[in-house]
Amino acid sequence: MKTQNKKCHILMTGMLVSISALTYSCTKDSNTVMQPGTASGSISRNTNLQRILFVGDSFTHGRYAPVRQYNSGGLANQTSGSTLVFDENFGQTGARQELEAGPWGGIPGIFAEFAYESGLNYDVHIEAISATSLAKNYAAAPEVIAQAKWNAVVLQEISVKPIPYALTNSNISNPANFCSSVQTIEKAVHTASSAAKVYLYEPWPSADLAETMSGGNPDASGFSANYAANLMTLANANHNAYYSAASHDGNIAGVAPVGEAWVNAWAAKIANADPYLANSNLPILWYGMNKVNDPQISKPDYHHPNTYGAYLSGLVLFQQITGIDARTLGAQEKAASSLGIPSSVATQLQLIAWQTVTKESSQPINQTVDPCTIGSGI
């Protein structure tokens, strides 16, 4: 794996709902770091245009408004950096037809905003298909994904596939196949352009799935403790699968540890890890349910991100891919303002993203079996 030069140990203490901090011991080769609060307007714009493609499903496009459409409407052949994202699947039919109204910007749109504010020239594209695996994405759009023009390609797998069947009880679960898909796409990207960087986007654990694993009744005795333990189990399973996939491949530029950032935000009491608790004043990171929902839903969704969760996810991707200190975006950052995130919370999330990436560890967490050896139904 190319991002070695990192020796990091993360010590987690206590159950998720009672964690007050994460204790890190870490060294990592550092990138040039700007001082916090100095991003927009304070640095020269880099003239080297970087073309980046995000490949995934609704964890990439966000599913719900306003995240889904955020900064959409970019050009197919942008000649300079832009805040707008080009949606490769907009208007397509068949396997690439979009289920939710497009064009999409999503979390790549948030990334594009951060890059532009930081003086970087990024041409951002999205190739996402709702509820679709990396294998099916590549089968549907190989001519999009394996292009020589990409400087970077970011891969996000359908949520349950990297997690063992023993945890999800889903026939989609197949960590070994996830690892194989990563290798297939990485090789295709590098065949088209040997200089391209391929990143893995490790998402957050699903509260909906943790609830199901905990018996499905938030009012039951002992539910909260079981839910907290299961949520952490899912977070660890994602971590182990994505870093295992990167290690087995050997040519992955880095893993964007979004799931760890969510855990760290919960630990720092910036966000509420248990949406089934009625007495928390902290924001959640999952969508939930609003008075008006686009698309319409009949019950709360604690699987997809809300604006806070998408914002934190974009921050982690920005920090990992560009190497720029996310804290430099500062209190006046425009995506937070557009998405209705208070500046005080935005700066806290920027700090969490910076801490998570700069102190990341590829070491397995409570792993007994290499995920890349676990097939379907196991």
Short mmCIF file of C-alpha atoms in Angstrom, two decimals:
data_model
loop_
_atom_site.label_atom_id
_atom_site.label_comp_id
_atom_site.label_asym_id
_atom_site.label_seq_id
_atom_site.Cartn_x
_atom_site.Cartn_y
_atom_site.Cartn_z
CA MET A 1 0.00 0.00 0.00
CA LYS A 2 1.47 3.38 -1.01
CA THR A 3 0.40 5.24 2.12
CA GLN A 4 2.65 3.36 4.51
CA ASN A 5 5.07 5.82 6.30
CA LYS A 6 2.38 5.79 9.00
CA LYS A 7 2.70 4.20 12.38
CA CYS A 8 -0.38 4.81 14.39
CA HIS A 9 -2.20 3.20 17.24
CA ILE A 10 -5.71 4.14 18.25
CA LEU A 11 -6.81 3.33 21.75
CA MET A 12 -10.56 3.33 22.25
CA THR A 13 -11.91 3.09 25.76
CA GLY A 14 -15.44 2.51 26.93
CA MET A 15 -18.70 1.86 25.13
CA LEU A 16 -19.64 4.17 22.28
CA VAL A 17 -22.30 6.12 24.13
CA SER A 18 -19.99 6.83 27.05
CA ILE A 19 -16.75 7.51 25.17
CA SER A 20 -15.52 10.98 25.88
CA ALA A 21 -12.32 10.88 23.84
CA LEU A 22 -10.04 8.84 21.63
CA THR A 23 -6.43 8.59 22.72
CA TYR A 24 -4.01 8.56 19.83
CA SER A 25 -0.33 7.78 19.58
CA CYS A 26 0.82 8.40 16.04
CA THR A 27 3.50 9.58 13.64
CA LYS A 28 2.86 10.32 9.97
CA ASP A 29 4.70 12.00 7.12
CA SER A 30 3.13 15.45 7.06
CA ASN A 31 1.98 17.53 4.13
CA THR A 32 2.40 21.27 4.01
CA VAL A 33 -0.04 22.61 6.57
CA MET A 34 -1.60 26.05 6.45
CA GLN A 35 -2.77 27.84 9.55
CA PRO A 36 -6.45 27.41 10.49
CA GLY A 37 -8.86 29.90 8.97
CA THR A 38 -6.67 30.93 6.01
CA ALA A 39 -8.20 29.07 3.06
CA SER A 40 -10.46 31.16 0.85
CA GLY A 41 -8.79 34.10 -0.86
CA SER A 42 -5.46 33.75 0.91
CA ILE A 43 -3.55 31.39 -1.42
CA SER A 44 -2.82 31.44 -5.14
CA ARG A 45 -4.93 29.15 -7.30
CA ASN A 46 -2.99 26.10 -8.48
CA THR A 47 -2.98 26.09 -12.29
CA ASN A 48 -2.53 22.31 -12.55
CA LEU A 49 -6.03 21.00 -13.33
CA GLN A 50 -6.85 17.78 -11.48
CA ARG A 51 -9.65 15.60 -12.82
CA ILE A 52 -11.24 13.35 -10.20
CA LEU A 53 -14.02 10.77 -10.49
CA PHE A 54 -16.12 9.53 -7.57
CA VAL A 55 -17.62 6.05 -8.08
CA GLY A 56 -20.23 4.70 -5.68
CA ASP A 57 -23.90 4.60 -4.77
CA SER A 58 -26.22 6.74 -2.62
CA PHE A 59 -23.52 7.03 0.06
CA THR A 60 -21.67 9.07 -2.57
CA HIS A 61 -24.53 11.11 -4.03
CA GLY A 62 -26.24 11.44 -0.64
CA ARG A 63 -29.77 10.46 -1.78
CA TYR A 64 -31.63 13.37 -0.17
CA ALA A 65 -31.93 17.06 -1.00
CA PRO A 66 -30.15 19.35 -0.47
CA VAL A 67 -27.01 17.19 -0.50
CA ARG A 68 -27.92 15.21 -3.62
CA GLN A 69 -28.10 18.24 -5.91
CA TYR A 70 -25.40 20.27 -4.16
CA ASN A 71 -23.02 21.90 -6.66
CA SER A 72 -24.38 19.85 -9.57
CA GLY A 73 -24.44 21.05 -13.16
CA GLY A 74 -20.76 20.97 -14.12
CA LEU A 75 -19.40 20.65 -17.65
CA ALA A 76 -18.26 17.37 -19.19
CA ASN A 77 -14.95 18.89 -20.34
CA GLN A 78 -14.15 21.55 -17.78
CA THR A 79 -10.96 23.46 -18.66
CA SER A 80 -10.39 24.96 -15.22
CA GLY A 81 -11.28 24.27 -11.62
CA SER A 82 -14.95 24.58 -10.68
CA THR A 83 -17.25 24.13 -7.72
CA LEU A 84 -19.70 22.29 -10.00
CA VAL A 85 -19.77 18.53 -10.49
CA PHE A 86 -20.43 16.76 -13.78
CA ASP A 87 -22.87 13.85 -13.34
CA GLU A 88 -21.75 11.11 -15.74
CA ASN A 89 -25.04 9.21 -15.44
CA PHE A 90 -27.49 12.08 -15.79
CA GLY A 91 -29.92 11.32 -18.61
CA GLN A 92 -28.67 7.77 -19.01
CA THR A 93 -30.99 4.76 -19.31
CA GLY A 94 -30.73 1.09 -18.45
CA ALA A 95 -28.28 0.13 -15.70
CA ARG A 96 -27.06 3.73 -15.37
CA GLN A 97 -30.50 5.32 -15.02
CA GLU A 98 -30.76 7.52 -11.92
CA LEU A 99 -33.50 6.65 -9.43
CA GLU A 100 -33.52 10.05 -7.72
CA ALA A 101 -33.89 13.31 -9.64
CA GLY A 102 -30.60 14.61 -11.01
CA PRO A 103 -28.18 15.88 -11.95
CA TRP A 104 -26.25 14.95 -8.83
CA GLY A 105 -23.50 16.75 -6.97
CA GLY A 106 -23.63 15.09 -3.58
CA ILE A 107 -20.58 14.62 -1.41
CA PRO A 108 -18.30 15.16 -4.46
CA GLY A 109 -19.97 18.59 -4.72
CA ILE A 110 -18.95 19.38 -1.17
CA PHE A 111 -15.40 18.22 -1.97
CA ALA A 112 -15.40 20.47 -5.05
CA GLU A 113 -16.42 23.47 -2.94
CA PHE A 114 -13.61 22.83 -0.44
CA ALA A 115 -11.06 22.46 -3.24
CA TYR A 116 -12.14 25.67 -4.96
CA GLU A 117 -12.12 27.64 -1.71
CA SER A 118 -8.60 26.34 -1.04
CA GLY A 119 -7.26 27.58 -4.36
CA LEU A 120 -7.11 24.17 -6.05
CA ASN A 121 -8.15 23.49 -9.64
CA TYR A 122 -10.33 20.38 -9.48
CA ASP A 123 -12.66 19.14 -12.19
CA VAL A 124 -14.99 16.85 -10.23
CA HIS A 125 -17.12 14.08 -11.76
CA ILE A 126 -19.54 11.57 -10.23
CA GLU A 127 -20.48 8.12 -11.54
CA ALA A 128 -22.92 6.79 -8.96
CA ILE A 129 -25.81 4.34 -9.19
CA SER A 130 -28.16 3.96 -6.21
CA ALA A 131 -28.02 0.62 -4.35
CA THR A 132 -25.34 -0.66 -6.71
CA SER A 133 -22.04 -2.43 -6.06
CA LEU A 134 -18.68 -1.42 -7.44
CA ALA A 135 -18.74 -4.50 -9.67
CA LYS A 136 -22.06 -3.45 -11.22
CA ASN A 137 -20.92 0.17 -11.51
CA TYR A 138 -17.88 -0.95 -13.46
CA ALA A 139 -19.91 -3.35 -15.60
CA ALA A 140 -22.32 -0.51 -16.45
CA ALA A 141 -19.79 2.26 -17.07
CA PRO A 142 -16.27 0.90 -17.81
CA GLU A 143 -15.75 3.57 -20.46
CA VAL A 144 -16.33 6.25 -17.83
CA ILE A 145 -14.27 4.76 -15.01
CA ALA A 146 -11.21 3.58 -16.95
CA GLN A 147 -10.29 6.82 -18.71
CA ALA A 148 -6.77 8.14 -19.12
CA LYS A 149 -7.86 11.66 -18.13
CA TRP A 150 -8.43 10.89 -14.45
CA ASN A 151 -5.80 12.05 -11.99
CA ALA A 152 -7.72 10.35 -9.20
CA VAL A 153 -10.58 7.87 -8.84
CA VAL A 154 -12.45 7.35 -5.56
CA LEU A 155 -14.25 4.06 -4.93
CA GLN A 156 -17.14 3.50 -2.48
CA GLU A 157 -18.80 0.09 -2.20
CA ILE A 158 -22.50 -0.60 -1.60
CA SER A 159 -22.85 -0.37 2.17
CA VAL A 160 -23.35 -3.97 3.32
CA LYS A 161 -21.06 -5.73 0.83
CA PRO A 162 -17.78 -5.22 2.76
CA ILE A 163 -19.45 -6.43 6.00
CA PRO A 164 -19.74 -10.18 6.73
CA TYR A 165 -23.10 -11.90 6.30
CA ALA A 166 -22.91 -12.94 9.97
CA LEU A 167 -23.51 -9.29 10.88
CA THR A 168 -25.89 -8.17 8.13
CA ASN A 169 -27.89 -11.30 7.28
CA SER A 170 -27.89 -9.88 3.75
CA ASN A 171 -27.13 -11.87 0.63
CA ILE A 172 -25.36 -8.79 -0.73
CA SER A 173 -22.63 -9.16 1.89
CA ASN A 174 -19.43 -10.50 0.34
CA PRO A 175 -16.21 -8.90 1.60
CA ALA A 176 -14.03 -11.08 -0.63
CA ASN A 177 -15.93 -9.93 -3.70
CA PHE A 178 -15.56 -6.32 -2.57
CA CYS A 179 -11.79 -6.78 -2.39
CA SER A 180 -11.81 -8.39 -5.82
CA SER A 181 -13.83 -5.48 -7.27
CA VAL A 182 -11.32 -2.99 -5.90
CA GLN A 183 -8.49 -4.86 -7.61
CA THR A 184 -10.37 -5.11 -10.90
CA ILE A 185 -11.16 -1.40 -11.04
CA GLU A 186 -7.74 -0.32 -9.76
CA LYS A 187 -6.02 -2.32 -12.51
CA ALA A 188 -8.35 -0.88 -15.15
CA VAL A 189 -7.73 2.69 -13.96
CA HIS A 190 -3.96 2.17 -13.90
CA THR A 191 -4.00 0.50 -17.30
CA ALA A 192 -5.59 3.67 -18.66
CA SER A 193 -3.26 5.94 -16.67
CA SER A 194 -0.40 4.61 -14.58
CA ALA A 195 -0.10 7.97 -12.82
CA ALA A 196 -3.70 8.04 -11.57
CA LYS A 197 -4.30 7.70 -7.84
CA VAL A 198 -7.02 5.37 -6.61
CA TYR A 199 -8.60 6.02 -3.22
CA LEU A 200 -11.09 4.02 -1.18
CA TYR A 201 -13.94 5.86 0.56
CA GLU A 202 -14.75 3.99 3.77
CA PRO A 203 -18.25 5.00 4.92
CA TRP A 204 -20.02 5.15 8.28
CA PRO A 205 -21.96 2.42 10.10
CA SER A 206 -25.72 2.26 9.56
CA ALA A 207 -27.86 2.99 12.63
CA ASP A 208 -30.74 1.17 10.93
CA LEU A 209 -28.65 -2.00 10.71
CA ALA A 210 -27.35 -1.61 14.28
CA GLU A 211 -30.96 -1.29 15.44
CA THR A 212 -31.91 -4.51 13.65
CA MET A 213 -28.90 -6.31 15.13
CA SER A 214 -30.02 -5.11 18.58
CA GLY A 215 -33.51 -6.61 18.34
CA GLY A 216 -35.31 -3.82 16.53
CA ASN A 217 -37.09 -2.38 19.58
CA PRO A 218 -35.49 0.81 20.96
CA ASP A 219 -37.86 0.67 23.95
CA ALA A 220 -36.62 -2.75 25.07
CA SER A 221 -34.48 -3.12 28.18
CA GLY A 222 -30.78 -3.07 27.35
CA PHE A 223 -31.33 -1.81 23.81
CA SER A 224 -29.07 1.25 24.10
CA ALA A 225 -26.06 -0.73 25.28
CA ASN A 226 -26.56 -3.41 22.63
CA TYR A 227 -27.08 -0.78 19.94
CA ALA A 228 -23.88 1.07 20.91
CA ALA A 229 -21.86 -2.15 20.82
CA ASN A 230 -23.32 -3.20 17.47
CA LEU A 231 -22.75 0.24 15.94
CA MET A 232 -19.08 0.00 16.89
CA THR A 233 -18.90 -3.55 15.54
CA LEU A 234 -20.17 -2.30 12.19
CA ALA A 235 -17.73 0.64 12.21
CA ASN A 236 -14.85 -1.75 12.90
CA ALA A 237 -16.03 -4.13 10.16
CA ASN A 238 -15.97 -1.30 7.61
CA HIS A 239 -12.52 -0.19 8.77
CA ASN A 240 -11.12 -3.71 8.55
CA ALA A 241 -12.62 -4.42 5.12
CA TYR A 242 -11.47 -1.21 3.46
CA TYR A 243 -7.93 -1.33 4.81
CA SER A 244 -7.70 -5.02 4.00
CA ALA A 245 -8.84 -4.32 0.43
CA ALA A 246 -6.20 -1.60 0.13
CA SER A 247 -3.49 -3.87 1.51
CA HIS A 248 -4.36 -6.81 -0.72
CA ASP A 249 -4.41 -4.57 -3.78
CA GLY A 250 -1.11 -2.85 -3.04
CA ASN A 251 -1.67 0.10 -5.37
CA ILE A 252 -4.24 2.15 -3.45
CA ALA A 253 -3.11 5.71 -2.75
CA GLY A 254 -5.10 5.93 0.48
CA VAL A 255 -8.27 5.17 2.40
CA ALA A 256 -10.54 8.06 3.37
CA PRO A 257 -11.63 6.95 6.88
CA VAL A 258 -15.04 8.60 6.95
CA GLY A 259 -16.44 5.95 9.30
CA GLU A 260 -13.74 6.70 11.86
CA ALA A 261 -14.50 10.40 11.61
CA TRP A 262 -18.14 9.74 12.45
CA VAL A 263 -17.05 7.67 15.47
CA ASN A 264 -14.70 10.45 16.54
CA ALA A 265 -17.46 13.07 16.22
CA TRP A 266 -19.63 10.93 18.49
CA ALA A 267 -16.78 10.46 20.96
CA ALA A 268 -16.13 14.20 21.05
CA LYS A 269 -19.84 14.80 21.68
CA ILE A 270 -20.20 16.89 18.56
CA ALA A 271 -22.90 14.54 17.26
CA ASN A 272 -25.37 12.05 18.71
CA ALA A 273 -24.59 8.39 17.98
CA ASP A 274 -28.02 7.11 19.00
CA PRO A 275 -30.93 8.62 17.05
CA TYR A 276 -33.36 6.53 19.11
CA LEU A 277 -32.58 8.57 22.23
CA ALA A 278 -35.15 11.31 22.73
CA ASN A 279 -33.12 13.36 25.21
CA SER A 280 -30.09 14.44 23.16
CA ASN A 281 -29.67 18.01 21.92
CA LEU A 282 -26.79 17.05 19.65
CA PRO A 283 -27.32 16.75 15.90
CA ILE A 284 -27.30 13.32 14.32
CA LEU A 285 -25.26 12.52 11.20
CA TRP A 286 -27.85 10.29 9.51
CA TYR A 287 -30.75 11.77 7.60
CA GLY A 288 -33.70 10.80 9.81
CA MET A 289 -36.88 12.43 8.54
CA ASN A 290 -37.96 16.00 7.82
CA LYS A 291 -41.34 17.64 7.22
CA VAL A 292 -40.52 17.64 3.51
CA ASN A 293 -38.30 14.92 2.08
CA ASP A 294 -36.85 14.59 -1.42
CA PRO A 295 -37.26 11.75 -2.25
CA GLN A 296 -40.37 11.09 -0.17
CA ILE A 297 -40.08 8.52 2.61
CA SER A 298 -42.54 6.98 5.05
CA LYS A 299 -40.22 6.44 8.02
CA PRO A 300 -36.94 7.87 9.33
CA ASP A 301 -33.78 6.92 7.41
CA TYR A 302 -30.84 6.31 9.74
CA HIS A 303 -28.77 4.82 6.95
CA HIS A 304 -27.98 7.73 4.62
CA PRO A 305 -26.27 10.97 5.69
CA ASN A 306 -27.89 14.29 6.46
CA THR A 307 -26.15 17.60 5.77
CA TYR A 308 -23.89 17.22 8.84
CA GLY A 309 -22.90 13.68 7.93
CA ALA A 310 -22.28 14.57 4.29
CA TYR A 311 -20.26 17.62 5.29
CA LEU A 312 -18.00 15.56 7.58
CA SER A 313 -17.62 12.93 4.86
CA GLY A 314 -16.58 15.58 2.34
CA LEU A 315 -14.07 16.99 4.81
CA VAL A 316 -12.39 13.62 5.31
CA LEU A 317 -12.17 13.01 1.57
CA PHE A 318 -10.75 16.52 1.07
CA GLN A 319 -8.14 16.07 3.80
CA GLN A 320 -7.05 12.65 2.57
CA ILE A 321 -6.98 13.37 -1.17
CA THR A 322 -5.54 16.90 -1.25
CA GLY A 323 -3.42 16.76 1.90
CA ILE A 324 -4.61 20.24 2.85
CA ASP A 325 -5.44 20.84 6.49
CA ALA A 326 -9.27 20.82 6.65
CA ARG A 327 -9.11 23.30 9.54
CA THR A 328 -7.97 26.00 7.11
CA LEU A 329 -11.48 26.11 5.62
CA GLY A 330 -12.53 27.95 8.75
CA ALA A 331 -15.76 29.42 10.11
CA GLN A 332 -16.65 31.21 6.86
CA GLU A 333 -16.61 28.04 4.76
CA LYS A 334 -19.34 28.32 2.10
CA ALA A 335 -20.63 24.73 1.88
CA ALA A 336 -21.52 24.77 5.57
CA SER A 337 -23.40 28.03 5.14
CA SER A 338 -25.28 26.73 2.09
CA LEU A 339 -26.23 23.50 3.86
CA GLY A 340 -27.40 25.23 7.03
CA ILE A 341 -24.58 24.05 9.27
CA PRO A 342 -23.65 26.57 12.02
CA SER A 343 -20.09 27.85 11.71
CA SER A 344 -19.29 26.64 15.24
CA VAL A 345 -20.20 23.09 14.29
CA ALA A 346 -18.47 23.33 10.90
CA THR A 347 -15.14 24.19 12.53
CA GLN A 348 -15.54 21.33 15.00
CA LEU A 349 -16.15 18.91 12.13
CA GLN A 350 -13.14 20.31 10.28
CA LEU A 351 -11.02 19.53 13.34
CA ILE A 352 -12.42 16.00 13.55
CA ALA A 353 -11.63 15.38 9.87
CA TRP A 354 -8.06 16.65 10.27
CA GLN A 355 -7.48 14.58 13.40
CA THR A 356 -8.97 11.44 11.89
CA VAL A 357 -6.91 11.49 8.70
CA THR A 358 -3.61 12.66 10.16
CA LYS A 359 -3.84 10.09 12.95
CA GLU A 360 -5.36 7.25 10.92
CA SER A 361 -4.29 3.65 11.43
CA SER A 362 -4.53 0.83 8.94
CA GLN A 363 -4.28 -1.75 11.72
CA PRO A 364 -7.25 -4.13 12.11
CA ILE A 365 -9.63 -3.52 15.01
CA ASN A 366 -10.85 -6.63 16.85
CA GLN A 367 -10.37 -8.65 13.67
CA THR A 368 -10.27 -12.45 13.82
CA VAL A 369 -10.45 -13.23 10.07
CA ASP A 370 -9.12 -11.27 7.11
CA PRO A 371 -12.24 -9.77 5.46
CA CYS A 372 -10.83 -10.38 1.98
CA THR A 373 -11.13 -14.13 2.66
CA ILE A 374 -14.81 -13.97 3.71
CA GLY A 375 -17.26 -14.83 0.94
CA SER A 376 -21.03 -14.64 0.70
CA GLY A 377 -23.17 -16.29 3.35
CA ILE A 378 -20.36 -16.27 5.92
#
